[in-house]
């Protein structure tokens, strides 16, 4: 196989993703609960998002910066995976690749809301969070 063709095949294989169920198309937010207290879930998700989204590569931190904040008084935590590019301008929150995770207490567990502009990306992160909270520390549990 010629080097150019091999590079193309390898590049396209890296783009393989899980499919979004048709009934979820267009949704920009997905909710889930966890039996873990929100502060513990926050630590797990924040750490894993840094590992997965801020992978250092040829372009630096893969274009992402993960910003996390916990407000113990307000009992709310947020984790933003902000995507910076030439096209995101001065507001990376508006990038179609950025995502936000919000955690709040839910009884002895937590409520987790994953949101963003692009259904597929938000859904993949939502599914990944479920894996991370169950102890799976992979960046690609859904194939994204």
PDB file of C-alpha atoms in Angstrom:
ATOM      1  CA  UNK A   1       0.000   0.000   0.000  1.00  0.00           C
ATOM      2  CA  UNK A   2       1.324   3.413  -0.869  1.00  0.00           C
ATOM      3  CA  UNK A   3       2.252   5.668   2.071  1.00  0.00           C
ATOM      4  CA  UNK A   4      -0.404   8.271   1.222  1.00  0.00           C
ATOM      5  CA  UNK A   5      -3.161   5.669   1.003  1.00  0.00           C
ATOM      6  CA  UNK A   6      -2.043   4.056   4.259  1.00  0.00           C
ATOM      7  CA  UNK A   7      -2.070   7.428   6.010  1.00  0.00           C
ATOM      8  CA  UNK A   8      -5.605   8.077   4.761  1.00  0.00           C
ATOM      9  CA  UNK A   9      -6.861   4.675   5.955  1.00  0.00           C
ATOM     10  CA  UNK A  10      -5.287   5.144   9.394  1.00  0.00           C
ATOM     11  CA  UNK A  11      -6.677   8.674   9.622  1.00  0.00           C
ATOM     12  CA  UNK A  12     -10.196   7.584   8.720  1.00  0.00           C
ATOM     13  CA  UNK A  13     -10.068   4.674  11.173  1.00  0.00           C
ATOM     14  CA  UNK A  14      -9.373   7.191  13.915  1.00  0.00           C
ATOM     15  CA  UNK A  15     -12.647   8.946  13.041  1.00  0.00           C
ATOM     16  CA  UNK A  16     -14.822   5.900  13.751  1.00  0.00           C
ATOM     17  CA  UNK A  17     -17.446   6.734  16.327  1.00  0.00           C
ATOM     18  CA  UNK A  18     -20.428   5.156  17.985  1.00  0.00           C
ATOM     19  CA  UNK A  19     -23.780   5.904  16.466  1.00  0.00           C
ATOM     20  CA  UNK A  20     -26.220   8.241  18.145  1.00  0.00           C
ATOM     21  CA  UNK A  21     -29.662   6.653  18.528  1.00  0.00           C
ATOM     22  CA  UNK A  22     -31.993   8.515  16.109  1.00  0.00           C
ATOM     23  CA  UNK A  23     -34.435   9.457  18.860  1.00  0.00           C
ATOM     24  CA  UNK A  24     -31.650  11.384  20.627  1.00  0.00           C
ATOM     25  CA  UNK A  25     -30.638  13.436  17.577  1.00  0.00           C
ATOM     26  CA  UNK A  26     -30.854  17.158  18.252  1.00  0.00           C
ATOM     27  CA  UNK A  27     -30.658  16.879  22.039  1.00  0.00           C
ATOM     28  CA  UNK A  28     -28.124  19.162  23.643  1.00  0.00           C
ATOM     29  CA  UNK A  29     -28.375  17.805  27.181  1.00  0.00           C
ATOM     30  CA  UNK A  30     -28.316  14.355  28.781  1.00  0.00           C
ATOM     31  CA  UNK A  31     -29.038  13.557  32.444  1.00  0.00           C
ATOM     32  CA  UNK A  32     -27.916  10.649  34.570  1.00  0.00           C
ATOM     33  CA  UNK A  33     -27.707   9.815  38.242  1.00  0.00           C
ATOM     34  CA  UNK A  34     -24.927   8.162  40.187  1.00  0.00           C
ATOM     35  CA  UNK A  35     -24.842   6.511  43.581  1.00  0.00           C
ATOM     36  CA  UNK A  36     -21.579   8.361  44.234  1.00  0.00           C
ATOM     37  CA  UNK A  37     -21.785  11.638  46.178  1.00  0.00           C
ATOM     38  CA  UNK A  38     -21.437  14.600  43.808  1.00  0.00           C
ATOM     39  CA  UNK A  39     -18.022  15.631  45.171  1.00  0.00           C
ATOM     40  CA  UNK A  40     -16.574  12.167  44.570  1.00  0.00           C
ATOM     41  CA  UNK A  41     -18.164  11.935  41.107  1.00  0.00           C
ATOM     42  CA  UNK A  42     -16.783  15.409  40.354  1.00  0.00           C
ATOM     43  CA  UNK A  43     -13.221  14.330  41.206  1.00  0.00           C
ATOM     44  CA  UNK A  44     -13.446  11.240  38.979  1.00  0.00           C
ATOM     45  CA  UNK A  45     -15.005  13.036  36.013  1.00  0.00           C
ATOM     46  CA  UNK A  46     -12.721  16.084  36.278  1.00  0.00           C
ATOM     47  CA  UNK A  47      -9.583  13.941  36.371  1.00  0.00           C
ATOM     48  CA  UNK A  48     -10.669  11.727  33.481  1.00  0.00           C
ATOM     49  CA  UNK A  49     -11.758  14.654  31.312  1.00  0.00           C
ATOM     50  CA  UNK A  50      -8.311  16.206  31.763  1.00  0.00           C
ATOM     51  CA  UNK A  51      -6.669  12.931  30.766  1.00  0.00           C
ATOM     52  CA  UNK A  52      -8.900  12.457  27.734  1.00  0.00           C
ATOM     53  CA  UNK A  53      -9.492  15.972  26.423  1.00  0.00           C
ATOM     54  CA  UNK A  54      -6.138  17.591  27.179  1.00  0.00           C
ATOM     55  CA  UNK A  55      -4.065  14.888  25.489  1.00  0.00           C
ATOM     56  CA  UNK A  56      -0.817  16.509  24.503  1.00  0.00           C
ATOM     57  CA  UNK A  57      -0.133  16.126  20.825  1.00  0.00           C
ATOM     58  CA  UNK A  58       1.436  17.953  17.942  1.00  0.00           C
ATOM     59  CA  UNK A  59      -1.019  20.831  18.364  1.00  0.00           C
ATOM     60  CA  UNK A  60      -0.507  21.218  22.109  1.00  0.00           C
ATOM     61  CA  UNK A  61      -3.341  20.162  24.396  1.00  0.00           C
ATOM     62  CA  UNK A  62      -5.501  18.756  21.593  1.00  0.00           C
ATOM     63  CA  UNK A  63      -7.289  22.122  21.388  1.00  0.00           C
ATOM     64  CA  UNK A  64      -9.090  21.630  24.711  1.00  0.00           C
ATOM     65  CA  UNK A  65      -8.777  23.164  28.128  1.00  0.00           C
ATOM     66  CA  UNK A  66     -10.664  21.559  30.993  1.00  0.00           C
ATOM     67  CA  UNK A  67     -11.842  24.032  33.607  1.00  0.00           C
ATOM     68  CA  UNK A  68     -13.445  22.668  36.749  1.00  0.00           C
ATOM     69  CA  UNK A  69     -15.017  24.324  39.747  1.00  0.00           C
ATOM     70  CA  UNK A  70     -16.721  23.026  42.862  1.00  0.00           C
ATOM     71  CA  UNK A  71     -18.868  25.188  45.113  1.00  0.00           C
ATOM     72  CA  UNK A  72     -19.375  23.255  48.345  1.00  0.00           C
ATOM     73  CA  UNK A  73     -21.560  26.023  49.762  1.00  0.00           C
ATOM     74  CA  UNK A  74     -23.873  26.086  46.746  1.00  0.00           C
ATOM     75  CA  UNK A  75     -23.566  22.294  46.413  1.00  0.00           C
ATOM     76  CA  UNK A  76     -22.815  22.392  42.707  1.00  0.00           C
ATOM     77  CA  UNK A  77     -19.821  21.431  40.591  1.00  0.00           C
ATOM     78  CA  UNK A  78     -19.053  22.195  36.946  1.00  0.00           C
ATOM     79  CA  UNK A  79     -16.510  20.868  34.493  1.00  0.00           C
ATOM     80  CA  UNK A  80     -16.078  22.559  31.123  1.00  0.00           C
ATOM     81  CA  UNK A  81     -14.164  21.016  28.244  1.00  0.00           C
ATOM     82  CA  UNK A  82     -13.556  24.176  26.233  1.00  0.00           C
ATOM     83  CA  UNK A  83     -12.392  23.827  22.656  1.00  0.00           C
ATOM     84  CA  UNK A  84     -10.091  26.534  21.347  1.00  0.00           C
ATOM     85  CA  UNK A  85      -9.524  26.950  17.649  1.00  0.00           C
ATOM     86  CA  UNK A  86      -9.135  29.640  15.051  1.00  0.00           C
ATOM     87  CA  UNK A  87     -12.919  29.494  14.585  1.00  0.00           C
ATOM     88  CA  UNK A  88     -13.943  29.614  18.263  1.00  0.00           C
ATOM     89  CA  UNK A  89     -12.888  33.246  18.559  1.00  0.00           C
ATOM     90  CA  UNK A  90     -12.843  34.696  22.040  1.00  0.00           C
ATOM     91  CA  UNK A  91     -15.710  32.521  23.282  1.00  0.00           C
ATOM     92  CA  UNK A  92     -14.790  28.808  23.279  1.00  0.00           C
ATOM     93  CA  UNK A  93     -17.988  27.999  25.234  1.00  0.00           C
ATOM     94  CA  UNK A  94     -19.848  28.539  21.955  1.00  0.00           C
ATOM     95  CA  UNK A  95     -17.717  26.036  20.033  1.00  0.00           C
ATOM     96  CA  UNK A  96     -19.694  23.043  18.794  1.00  0.00           C
ATOM     97  CA  UNK A  97     -16.962  20.832  20.286  1.00  0.00           C
ATOM     98  CA  UNK A  98     -17.124  22.276  23.832  1.00  0.00           C
ATOM     99  CA  UNK A  99     -19.040  20.409  26.527  1.00  0.00           C
ATOM    100  CA  UNK A 100     -20.181  21.165  30.069  1.00  0.00           C
ATOM    101  CA  UNK A 101     -20.846  18.764  32.931  1.00  0.00           C
ATOM    102  CA  UNK A 102     -22.843  19.951  35.952  1.00  0.00           C
ATOM    103  CA  UNK A 103     -23.109  17.895  39.128  1.00  0.00           C
ATOM    104  CA  UNK A 104     -25.484  18.423  42.044  1.00  0.00           C
ATOM    105  CA  UNK A 105     -26.417  16.298  45.061  1.00  0.00           C
ATOM    106  CA  UNK A 106     -29.309  13.872  44.579  1.00  0.00           C
ATOM    107  CA  UNK A 107     -30.060  12.243  47.919  1.00  0.00           C
ATOM    108  CA  UNK A 108     -26.876  10.412  48.859  1.00  0.00           C
ATOM    109  CA  UNK A 109     -25.796  10.293  45.204  1.00  0.00           C
ATOM    110  CA  UNK A 110     -25.541  12.849  42.448  1.00  0.00           C
ATOM    111  CA  UNK A 111     -27.347  14.208  39.400  1.00  0.00           C
ATOM    112  CA  UNK A 112     -25.086  14.712  36.387  1.00  0.00           C
ATOM    113  CA  UNK A 113     -26.082  16.824  33.396  1.00  0.00           C
ATOM    114  CA  UNK A 114     -23.886  16.841  30.300  1.00  0.00           C
ATOM    115  CA  UNK A 115     -24.617  19.579  27.772  1.00  0.00           C
ATOM    116  CA  UNK A 116     -23.219  21.180  24.645  1.00  0.00           C
ATOM    117  CA  UNK A 117     -24.057  22.274  21.120  1.00  0.00           C
ATOM    118  CA  UNK A 118     -23.478  19.021  19.222  1.00  0.00           C
ATOM    119  CA  UNK A 119     -25.695  16.046  20.163  1.00  0.00           C
ATOM    120  CA  UNK A 120     -23.189  13.389  19.163  1.00  0.00           C
ATOM    121  CA  UNK A 121     -20.324  14.860  21.189  1.00  0.00           C
ATOM    122  CA  UNK A 122     -22.502  15.443  24.237  1.00  0.00           C
ATOM    123  CA  UNK A 123     -23.917  11.912  24.047  1.00  0.00           C
ATOM    124  CA  UNK A 124     -20.444  10.359  23.741  1.00  0.00           C
ATOM    125  CA  UNK A 125     -19.287  12.297  26.821  1.00  0.00           C
ATOM    126  CA  UNK A 126     -22.469  11.285  28.686  1.00  0.00           C
ATOM    127  CA  UNK A 127     -21.774   7.593  27.961  1.00  0.00           C
ATOM    128  CA  UNK A 128     -18.091   8.011  28.826  1.00  0.00           C
ATOM    129  CA  UNK A 129     -18.999   9.489  32.217  1.00  0.00           C
ATOM    130  CA  UNK A 130     -21.090   6.425  32.992  1.00  0.00           C
ATOM    131  CA  UNK A 131     -18.022   4.261  32.252  1.00  0.00           C
ATOM    132  CA  UNK A 132     -15.654   6.461  34.261  1.00  0.00           C
ATOM    133  CA  UNK A 133     -17.908   6.351  37.318  1.00  0.00           C
ATOM    134  CA  UNK A 134     -18.010   2.553  37.107  1.00  0.00           C
ATOM    135  CA  UNK A 135     -14.188   2.434  37.268  1.00  0.00           C
ATOM    136  CA  UNK A 136     -13.319   2.191  33.572  1.00  0.00           C
ATOM    137  CA  UNK A 137     -10.518   4.676  32.896  1.00  0.00           C
ATOM    138  CA  UNK A 138     -10.525   4.739  29.134  1.00  0.00           C
ATOM    139  CA  UNK A 139     -10.843   7.751  26.895  1.00  0.00           C
ATOM    140  CA  UNK A 140     -12.765   5.836  24.275  1.00  0.00           C
ATOM    141  CA  UNK A 141     -15.472   3.611  25.798  1.00  0.00           C
ATOM    142  CA  UNK A 142     -17.898   4.475  22.978  1.00  0.00           C
ATOM    143  CA  UNK A 143     -15.520   4.621  20.050  1.00  0.00           C
ATOM    144  CA  UNK A 144     -15.381   8.448  19.750  1.00  0.00           C
TER     145      UNK A 144
END
